[in-house]
Tab-separated table of C-alpha atoms in Angstrom:
chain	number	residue	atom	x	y	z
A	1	UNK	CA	12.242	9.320	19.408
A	2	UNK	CA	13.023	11.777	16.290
A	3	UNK	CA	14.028	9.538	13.710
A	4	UNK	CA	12.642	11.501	11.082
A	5	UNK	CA	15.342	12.115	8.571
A	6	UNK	CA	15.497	12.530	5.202
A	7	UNK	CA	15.317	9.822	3.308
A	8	UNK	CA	14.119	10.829	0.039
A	9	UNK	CA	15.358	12.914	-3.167
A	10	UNK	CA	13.573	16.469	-2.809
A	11	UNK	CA	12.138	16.369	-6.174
A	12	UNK	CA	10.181	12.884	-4.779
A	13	UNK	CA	9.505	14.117	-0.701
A	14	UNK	CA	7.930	17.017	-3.298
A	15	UNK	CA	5.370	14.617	-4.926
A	16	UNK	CA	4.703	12.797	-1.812
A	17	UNK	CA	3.970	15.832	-0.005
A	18	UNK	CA	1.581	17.440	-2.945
A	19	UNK	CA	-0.151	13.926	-3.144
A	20	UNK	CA	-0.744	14.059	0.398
A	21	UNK	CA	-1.928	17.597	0.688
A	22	UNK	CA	-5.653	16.854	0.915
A	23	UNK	CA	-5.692	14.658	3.587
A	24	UNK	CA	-3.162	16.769	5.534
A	25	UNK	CA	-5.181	19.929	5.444
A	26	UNK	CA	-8.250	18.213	6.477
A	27	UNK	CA	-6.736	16.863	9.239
A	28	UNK	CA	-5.142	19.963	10.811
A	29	UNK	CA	-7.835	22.044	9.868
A	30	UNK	CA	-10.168	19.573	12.122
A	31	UNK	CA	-7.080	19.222	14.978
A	32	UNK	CA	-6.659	22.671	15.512
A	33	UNK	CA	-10.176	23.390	16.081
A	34	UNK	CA	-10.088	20.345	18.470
A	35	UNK	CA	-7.372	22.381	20.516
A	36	UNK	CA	-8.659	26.051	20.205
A	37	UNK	CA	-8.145	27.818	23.326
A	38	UNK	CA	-6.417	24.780	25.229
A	39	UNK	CA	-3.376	23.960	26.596
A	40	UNK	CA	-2.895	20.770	27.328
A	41	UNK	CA	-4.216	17.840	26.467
A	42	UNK	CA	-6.999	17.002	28.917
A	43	UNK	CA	-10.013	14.219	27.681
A	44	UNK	CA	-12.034	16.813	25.766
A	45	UNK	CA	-8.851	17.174	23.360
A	46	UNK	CA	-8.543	13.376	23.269
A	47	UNK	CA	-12.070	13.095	22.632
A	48	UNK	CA	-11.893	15.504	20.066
A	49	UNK	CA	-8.986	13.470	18.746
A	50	UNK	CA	-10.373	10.318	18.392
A	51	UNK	CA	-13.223	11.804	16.717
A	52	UNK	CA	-11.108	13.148	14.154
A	53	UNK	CA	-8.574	10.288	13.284
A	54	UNK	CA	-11.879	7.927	12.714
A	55	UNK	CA	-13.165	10.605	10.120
A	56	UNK	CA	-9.912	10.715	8.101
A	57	UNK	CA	-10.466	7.031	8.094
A	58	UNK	CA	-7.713	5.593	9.962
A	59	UNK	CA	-10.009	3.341	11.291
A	60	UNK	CA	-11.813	2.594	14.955
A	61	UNK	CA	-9.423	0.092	16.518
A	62	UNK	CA	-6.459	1.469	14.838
A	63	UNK	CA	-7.213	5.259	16.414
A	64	UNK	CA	-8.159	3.316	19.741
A	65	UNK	CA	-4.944	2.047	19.835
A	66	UNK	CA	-3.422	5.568	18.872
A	67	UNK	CA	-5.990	7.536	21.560
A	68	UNK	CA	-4.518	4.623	24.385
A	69	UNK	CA	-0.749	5.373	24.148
A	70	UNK	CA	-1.270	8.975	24.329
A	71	UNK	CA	-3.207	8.505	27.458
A	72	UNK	CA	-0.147	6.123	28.676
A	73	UNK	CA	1.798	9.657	27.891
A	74	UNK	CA	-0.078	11.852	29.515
A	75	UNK	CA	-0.721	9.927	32.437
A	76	UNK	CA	3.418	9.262	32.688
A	77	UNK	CA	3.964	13.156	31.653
A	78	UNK	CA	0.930	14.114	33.992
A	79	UNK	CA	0.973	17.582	31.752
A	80	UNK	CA	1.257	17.409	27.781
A	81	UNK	CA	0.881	20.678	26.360
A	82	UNK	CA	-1.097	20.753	22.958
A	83	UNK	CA	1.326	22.491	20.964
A	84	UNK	CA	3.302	18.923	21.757
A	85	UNK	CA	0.733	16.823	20.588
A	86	UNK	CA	1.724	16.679	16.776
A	87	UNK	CA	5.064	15.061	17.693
A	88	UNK	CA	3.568	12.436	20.091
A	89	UNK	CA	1.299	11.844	17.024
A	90	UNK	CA	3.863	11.372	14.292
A	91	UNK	CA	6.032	9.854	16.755
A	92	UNK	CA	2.807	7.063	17.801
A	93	UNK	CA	1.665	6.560	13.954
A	94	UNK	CA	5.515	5.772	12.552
A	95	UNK	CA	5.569	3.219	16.070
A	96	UNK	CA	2.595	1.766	14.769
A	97	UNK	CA	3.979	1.223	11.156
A	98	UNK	CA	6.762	-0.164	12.438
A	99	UNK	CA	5.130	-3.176	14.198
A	100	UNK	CA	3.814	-4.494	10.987
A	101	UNK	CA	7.152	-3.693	9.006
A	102	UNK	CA	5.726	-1.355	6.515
A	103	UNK	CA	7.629	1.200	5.407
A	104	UNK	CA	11.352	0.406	5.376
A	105	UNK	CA	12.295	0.598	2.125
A	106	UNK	CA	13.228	3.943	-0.042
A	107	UNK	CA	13.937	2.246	-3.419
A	108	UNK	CA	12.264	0.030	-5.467
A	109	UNK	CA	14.455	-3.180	-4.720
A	110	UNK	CA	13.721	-6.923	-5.031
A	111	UNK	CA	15.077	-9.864	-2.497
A	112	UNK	CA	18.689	-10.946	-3.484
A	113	UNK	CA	18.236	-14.382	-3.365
A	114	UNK	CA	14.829	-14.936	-5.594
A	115	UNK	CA	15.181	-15.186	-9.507
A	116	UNK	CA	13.308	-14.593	-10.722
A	117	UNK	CA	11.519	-12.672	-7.828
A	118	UNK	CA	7.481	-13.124	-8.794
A	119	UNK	CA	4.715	-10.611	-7.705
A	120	UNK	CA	1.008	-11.540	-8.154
A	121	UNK	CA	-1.066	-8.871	-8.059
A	122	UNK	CA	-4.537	-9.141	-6.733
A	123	UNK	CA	-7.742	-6.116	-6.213
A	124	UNK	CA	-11.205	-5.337	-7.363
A	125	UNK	CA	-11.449	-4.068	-10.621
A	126	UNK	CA	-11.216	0.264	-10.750
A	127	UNK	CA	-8.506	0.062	-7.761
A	128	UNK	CA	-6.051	1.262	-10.256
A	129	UNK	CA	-4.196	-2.777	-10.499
A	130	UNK	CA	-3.136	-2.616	-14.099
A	131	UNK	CA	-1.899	1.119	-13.726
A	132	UNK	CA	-0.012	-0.024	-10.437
A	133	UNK	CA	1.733	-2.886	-12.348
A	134	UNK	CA	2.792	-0.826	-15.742
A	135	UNK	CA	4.489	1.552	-13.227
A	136	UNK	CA	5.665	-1.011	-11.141
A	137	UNK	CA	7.136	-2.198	-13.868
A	138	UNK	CA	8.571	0.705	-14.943
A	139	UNK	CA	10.424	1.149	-11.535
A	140	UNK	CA	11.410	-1.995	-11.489
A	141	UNK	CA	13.063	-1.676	-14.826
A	142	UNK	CA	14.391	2.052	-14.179
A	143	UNK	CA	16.356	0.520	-11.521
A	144	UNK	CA	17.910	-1.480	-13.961
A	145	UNK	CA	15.505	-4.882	-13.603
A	146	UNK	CA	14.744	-6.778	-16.200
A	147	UNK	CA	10.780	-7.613	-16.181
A	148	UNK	CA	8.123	-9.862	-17.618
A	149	UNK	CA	4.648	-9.167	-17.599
A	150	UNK	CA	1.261	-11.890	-16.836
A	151	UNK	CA	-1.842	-10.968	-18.312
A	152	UNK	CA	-3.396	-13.908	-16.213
A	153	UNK	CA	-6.929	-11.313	-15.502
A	154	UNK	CA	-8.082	-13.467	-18.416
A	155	UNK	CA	-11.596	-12.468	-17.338
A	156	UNK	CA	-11.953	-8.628	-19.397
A	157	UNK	CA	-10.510	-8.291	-22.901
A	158	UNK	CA	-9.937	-4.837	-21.420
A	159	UNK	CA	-7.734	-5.615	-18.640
A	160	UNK	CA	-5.686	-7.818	-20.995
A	161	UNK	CA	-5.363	-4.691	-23.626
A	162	UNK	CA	-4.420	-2.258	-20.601
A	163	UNK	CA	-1.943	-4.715	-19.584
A	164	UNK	CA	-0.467	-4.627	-23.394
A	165	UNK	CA	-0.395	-0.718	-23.061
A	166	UNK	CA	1.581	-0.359	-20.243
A	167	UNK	CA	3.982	-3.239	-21.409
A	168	UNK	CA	4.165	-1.546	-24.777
A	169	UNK	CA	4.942	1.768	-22.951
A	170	UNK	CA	7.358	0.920	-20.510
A	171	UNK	CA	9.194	-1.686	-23.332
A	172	UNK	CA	8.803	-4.455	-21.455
A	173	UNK	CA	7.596	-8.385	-22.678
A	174	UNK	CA	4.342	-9.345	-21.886
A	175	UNK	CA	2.826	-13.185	-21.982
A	176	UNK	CA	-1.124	-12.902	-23.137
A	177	UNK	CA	-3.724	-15.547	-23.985
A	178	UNK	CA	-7.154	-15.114	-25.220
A	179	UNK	CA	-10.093	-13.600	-23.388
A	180	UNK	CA	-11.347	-16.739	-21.262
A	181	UNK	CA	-8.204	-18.470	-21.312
A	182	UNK	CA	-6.919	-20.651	-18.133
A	183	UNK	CA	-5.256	-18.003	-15.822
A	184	UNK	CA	-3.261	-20.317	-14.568
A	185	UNK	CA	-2.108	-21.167	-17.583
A	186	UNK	CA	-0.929	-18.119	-18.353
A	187	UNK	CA	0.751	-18.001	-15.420
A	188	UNK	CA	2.593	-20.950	-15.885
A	189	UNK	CA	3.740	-19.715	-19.541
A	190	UNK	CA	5.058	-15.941	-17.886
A	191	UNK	CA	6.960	-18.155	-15.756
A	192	UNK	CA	8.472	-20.199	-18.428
A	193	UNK	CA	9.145	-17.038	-20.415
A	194	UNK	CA	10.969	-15.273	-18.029
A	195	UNK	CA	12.883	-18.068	-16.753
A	196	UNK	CA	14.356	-18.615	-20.175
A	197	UNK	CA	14.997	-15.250	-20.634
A	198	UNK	CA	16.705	-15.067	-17.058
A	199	UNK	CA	14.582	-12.063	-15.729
A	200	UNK	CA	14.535	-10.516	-12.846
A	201	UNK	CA	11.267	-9.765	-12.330
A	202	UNK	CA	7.810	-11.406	-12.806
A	203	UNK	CA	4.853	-9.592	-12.419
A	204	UNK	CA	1.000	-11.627	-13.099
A	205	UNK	CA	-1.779	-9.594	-13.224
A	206	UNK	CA	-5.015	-11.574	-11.667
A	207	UNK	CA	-8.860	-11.308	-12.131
A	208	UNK	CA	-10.467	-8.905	-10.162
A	209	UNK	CA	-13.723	-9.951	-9.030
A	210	UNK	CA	-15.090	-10.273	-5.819
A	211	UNK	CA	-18.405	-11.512	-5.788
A	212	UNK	CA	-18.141	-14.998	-5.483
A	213	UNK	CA	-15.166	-15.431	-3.105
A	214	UNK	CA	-14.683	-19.560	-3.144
A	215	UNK	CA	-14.046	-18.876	-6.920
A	216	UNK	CA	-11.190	-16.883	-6.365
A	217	UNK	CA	-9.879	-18.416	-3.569
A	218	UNK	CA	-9.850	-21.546	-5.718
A	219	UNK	CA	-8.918	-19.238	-8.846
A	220	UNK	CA	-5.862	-17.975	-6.885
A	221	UNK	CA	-4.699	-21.184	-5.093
A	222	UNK	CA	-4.806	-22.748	-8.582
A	223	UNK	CA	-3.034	-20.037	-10.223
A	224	UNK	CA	-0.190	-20.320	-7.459
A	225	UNK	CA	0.143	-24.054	-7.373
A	226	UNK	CA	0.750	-23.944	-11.282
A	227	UNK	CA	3.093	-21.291	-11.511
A	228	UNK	CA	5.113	-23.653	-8.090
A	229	UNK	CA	5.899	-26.538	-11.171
A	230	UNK	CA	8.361	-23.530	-12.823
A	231	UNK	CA	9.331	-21.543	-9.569
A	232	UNK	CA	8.772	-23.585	-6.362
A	233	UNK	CA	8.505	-20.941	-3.967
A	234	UNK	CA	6.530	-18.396	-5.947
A	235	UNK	CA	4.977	-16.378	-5.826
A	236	UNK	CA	7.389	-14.549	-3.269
A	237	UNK	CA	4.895	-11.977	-2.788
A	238	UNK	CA	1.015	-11.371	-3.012
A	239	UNK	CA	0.458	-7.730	-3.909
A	240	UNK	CA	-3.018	-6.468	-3.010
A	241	UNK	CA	-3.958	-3.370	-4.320
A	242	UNK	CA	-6.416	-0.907	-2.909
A	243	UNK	CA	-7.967	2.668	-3.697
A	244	UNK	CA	-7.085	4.945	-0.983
A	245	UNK	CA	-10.122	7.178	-1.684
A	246	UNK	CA	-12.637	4.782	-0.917
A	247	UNK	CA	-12.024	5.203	2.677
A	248	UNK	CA	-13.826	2.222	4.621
A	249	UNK	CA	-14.683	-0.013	1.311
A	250	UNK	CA	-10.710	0.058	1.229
A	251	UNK	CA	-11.004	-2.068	4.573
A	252	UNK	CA	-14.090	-4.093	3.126
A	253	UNK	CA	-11.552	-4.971	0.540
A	254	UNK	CA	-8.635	-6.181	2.151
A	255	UNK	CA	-10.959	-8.449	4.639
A	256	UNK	CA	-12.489	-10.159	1.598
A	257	UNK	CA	-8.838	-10.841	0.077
A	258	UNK	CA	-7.121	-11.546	3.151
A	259	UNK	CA	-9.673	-14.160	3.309
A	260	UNK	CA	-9.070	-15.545	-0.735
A	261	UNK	CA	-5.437	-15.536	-0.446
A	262	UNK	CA	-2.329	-15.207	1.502
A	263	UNK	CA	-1.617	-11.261	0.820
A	264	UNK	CA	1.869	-10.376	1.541
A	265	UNK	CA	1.842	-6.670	1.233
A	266	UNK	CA	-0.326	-3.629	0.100
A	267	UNK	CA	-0.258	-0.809	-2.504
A	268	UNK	CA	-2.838	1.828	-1.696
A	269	UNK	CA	-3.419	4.100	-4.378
A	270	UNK	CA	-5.028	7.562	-5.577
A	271	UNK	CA	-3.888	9.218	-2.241
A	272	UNK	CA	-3.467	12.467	-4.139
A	273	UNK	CA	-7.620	12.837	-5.087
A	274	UNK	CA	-8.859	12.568	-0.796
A	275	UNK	CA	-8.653	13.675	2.414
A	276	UNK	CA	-8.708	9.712	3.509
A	277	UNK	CA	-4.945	9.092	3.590
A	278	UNK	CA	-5.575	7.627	7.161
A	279	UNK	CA	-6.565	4.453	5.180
A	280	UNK	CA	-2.843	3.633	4.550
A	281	UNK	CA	-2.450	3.529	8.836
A	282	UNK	CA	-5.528	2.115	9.488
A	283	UNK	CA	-5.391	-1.071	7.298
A	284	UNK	CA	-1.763	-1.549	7.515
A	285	UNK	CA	-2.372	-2.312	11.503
A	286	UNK	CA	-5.657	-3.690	11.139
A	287	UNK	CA	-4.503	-6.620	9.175
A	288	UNK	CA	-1.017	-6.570	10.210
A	289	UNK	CA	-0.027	-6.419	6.688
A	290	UNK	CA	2.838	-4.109	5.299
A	291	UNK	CA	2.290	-0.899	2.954
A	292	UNK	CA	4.678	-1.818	0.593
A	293	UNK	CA	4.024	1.177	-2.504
A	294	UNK	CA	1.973	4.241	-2.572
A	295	UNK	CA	0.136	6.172	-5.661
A	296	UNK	CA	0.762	9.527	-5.094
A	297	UNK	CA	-0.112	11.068	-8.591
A	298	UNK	CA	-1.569	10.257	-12.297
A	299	UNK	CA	2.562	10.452	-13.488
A	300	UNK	CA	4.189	7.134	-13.995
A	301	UNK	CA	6.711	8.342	-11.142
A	302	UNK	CA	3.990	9.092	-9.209
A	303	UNK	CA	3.960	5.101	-7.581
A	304	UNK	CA	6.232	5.648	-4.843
A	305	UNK	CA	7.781	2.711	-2.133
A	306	UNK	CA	5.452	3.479	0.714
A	307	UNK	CA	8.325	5.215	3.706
A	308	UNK	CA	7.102	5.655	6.838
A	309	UNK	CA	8.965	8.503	7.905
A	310	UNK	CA	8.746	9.927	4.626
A	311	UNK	CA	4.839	9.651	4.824
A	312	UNK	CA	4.350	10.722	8.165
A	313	UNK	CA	6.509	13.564	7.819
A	314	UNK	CA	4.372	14.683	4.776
A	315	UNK	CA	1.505	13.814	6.980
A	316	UNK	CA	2.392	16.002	9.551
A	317	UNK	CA	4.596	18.958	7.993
């Protein structure tokens, strides 16, 4: 099953592989202690195994699910050899990506049949959101897109003023209201906007608290329903963006907005400051939800479409 091939530019399989470096060391420096002095892969390595891809935050169920199809292997193979086990990893963590579609993509492309094709982008405040949707739109528009922005977190003056940064940085328009102003109704005016000015892309920034969940499941369904009067079927996608060095508050996370809204796909971010890059397999199978981008970096190349092959290769090089 070696469909690991290259995919990506060298200067960008460079960046993933730097951004990933932390949580790759970590993890080989734990799995070749776990197979010191053995030679196959008996239930003291898988043991050992388990233990380790629960600490690098992959998650219980996910690594359960990992730890059983190896056993299927060995039990089929009757001897595995440890020196064979990286392979029946990467091979068993791209398998698992798979099932939930994440990771297909190698550019930063939109659907062919949606325009304009509208992301809302939901997260906690300090996941990196605004930073993730200036250089999404920066992609977007380096691949020759044209882009609107929604400053619909309406919430913090700040997250509207970030918002105006990025759009002012990347030369892109951006629809803003006041501090306190209907989100929805902001919403509704992006839309307006960049149907008029037949863009391609239409990305709304949302507010990003958490603690009282009915309000932003009502917030959100509201915000949707308004922007459906402009473009019936948007938003095509719910973005939800999550900090990939918070480990298992990353999971926290996606349970409490799974539960607000209908999220679509996931962009897990600030891979390159941990060791917990196992969040990205963990919550992509837990939920069932693709990986859609990855933050790799501080650079505004540094958001990258999330490749499976790509990433496990990194993971495992």
């Amino acid at each position: 099953m070696n469909f690991f091939k290259k995919i990506f530019s060298s200067e960008k399989k460079e960046t993933l592989d730097k951004g990933l470096e932390k949580t790759k060391s970590s993890f080989f420096s734990k799995l070749s202690k776990a197979v010191a002095g053995k030679s196959k892969v008996d239930d003291e390595v898988l043991d050992n195994l388990e233990e380790i891809l629960v600490s690098s935050d992959v998650g219980v169920n996910t690594t359960l699910k990992i730890i059983e199809r190896i056993e299927e292997r060995v039990s089929k193979d009757k001897y595995l050899g440890t020196d064979e086990l990286n392979q029946i990893l990467r091979d068993e963590i791209a398998a698992l990506l798979s099932e939930t579609n994440s990771g297909d993509a190698s550019e930063f492309e939109i659907p062919a049949n949606k325009k304009p094709y509208v992301l809302m982008v939901v997260g906690v405040n300090g996941v990196g959101k605004t930073t993730t949707i200036g250089k999404l739109a920066y992609q977007f528009k380096k691949a020759g897109y044209s882009v609107v922005l929604g400053a619909a977190d309406t919430f913090r003056a700040a997250a509207i003023d970030q918002l105006q940064v990025w759009a002012d940085r990347v030369g892109v328009p951006i629809v803003r209201q006041q501090m306190g102003s209907d989100p929805a109704s902001v919403a509704f005016d992006t839309l307006q906007s960049a149907v008029s000015q037949n863009a391609d892309v239409v990305i709304i920034d949302t507010a990003g608290r958490l603690h009282n969940k009915v309000n932003l499941m009502n917030e959100l369904t509201k915000v949707k329903r308004v922007m459906q009067k402009v473009v019936e079927d948007a938003p095509h996608d719910v973005l939800l963006v999550l900090d990939g060095s918070t480990g298992q508050n990353a999971f926290e996370q996606a349970k409490q907005f799974t539960a607000a809204t209908e999220v679509s796909c996931l962009a897990v971010t600030k891979l390159d400051g941990t060791a917990k890059g196992g969040v990205v397999i963990g919550i992509s199978d837990q939920f069932q939800i693709p990986v859609k981008y990855i933050g790799v970096g501080e650079g505004i190349e540094d958001l990258q479409v999330f490749n499976k092959f790509e990433f496990v290769d990194s993971f495992f090089k």
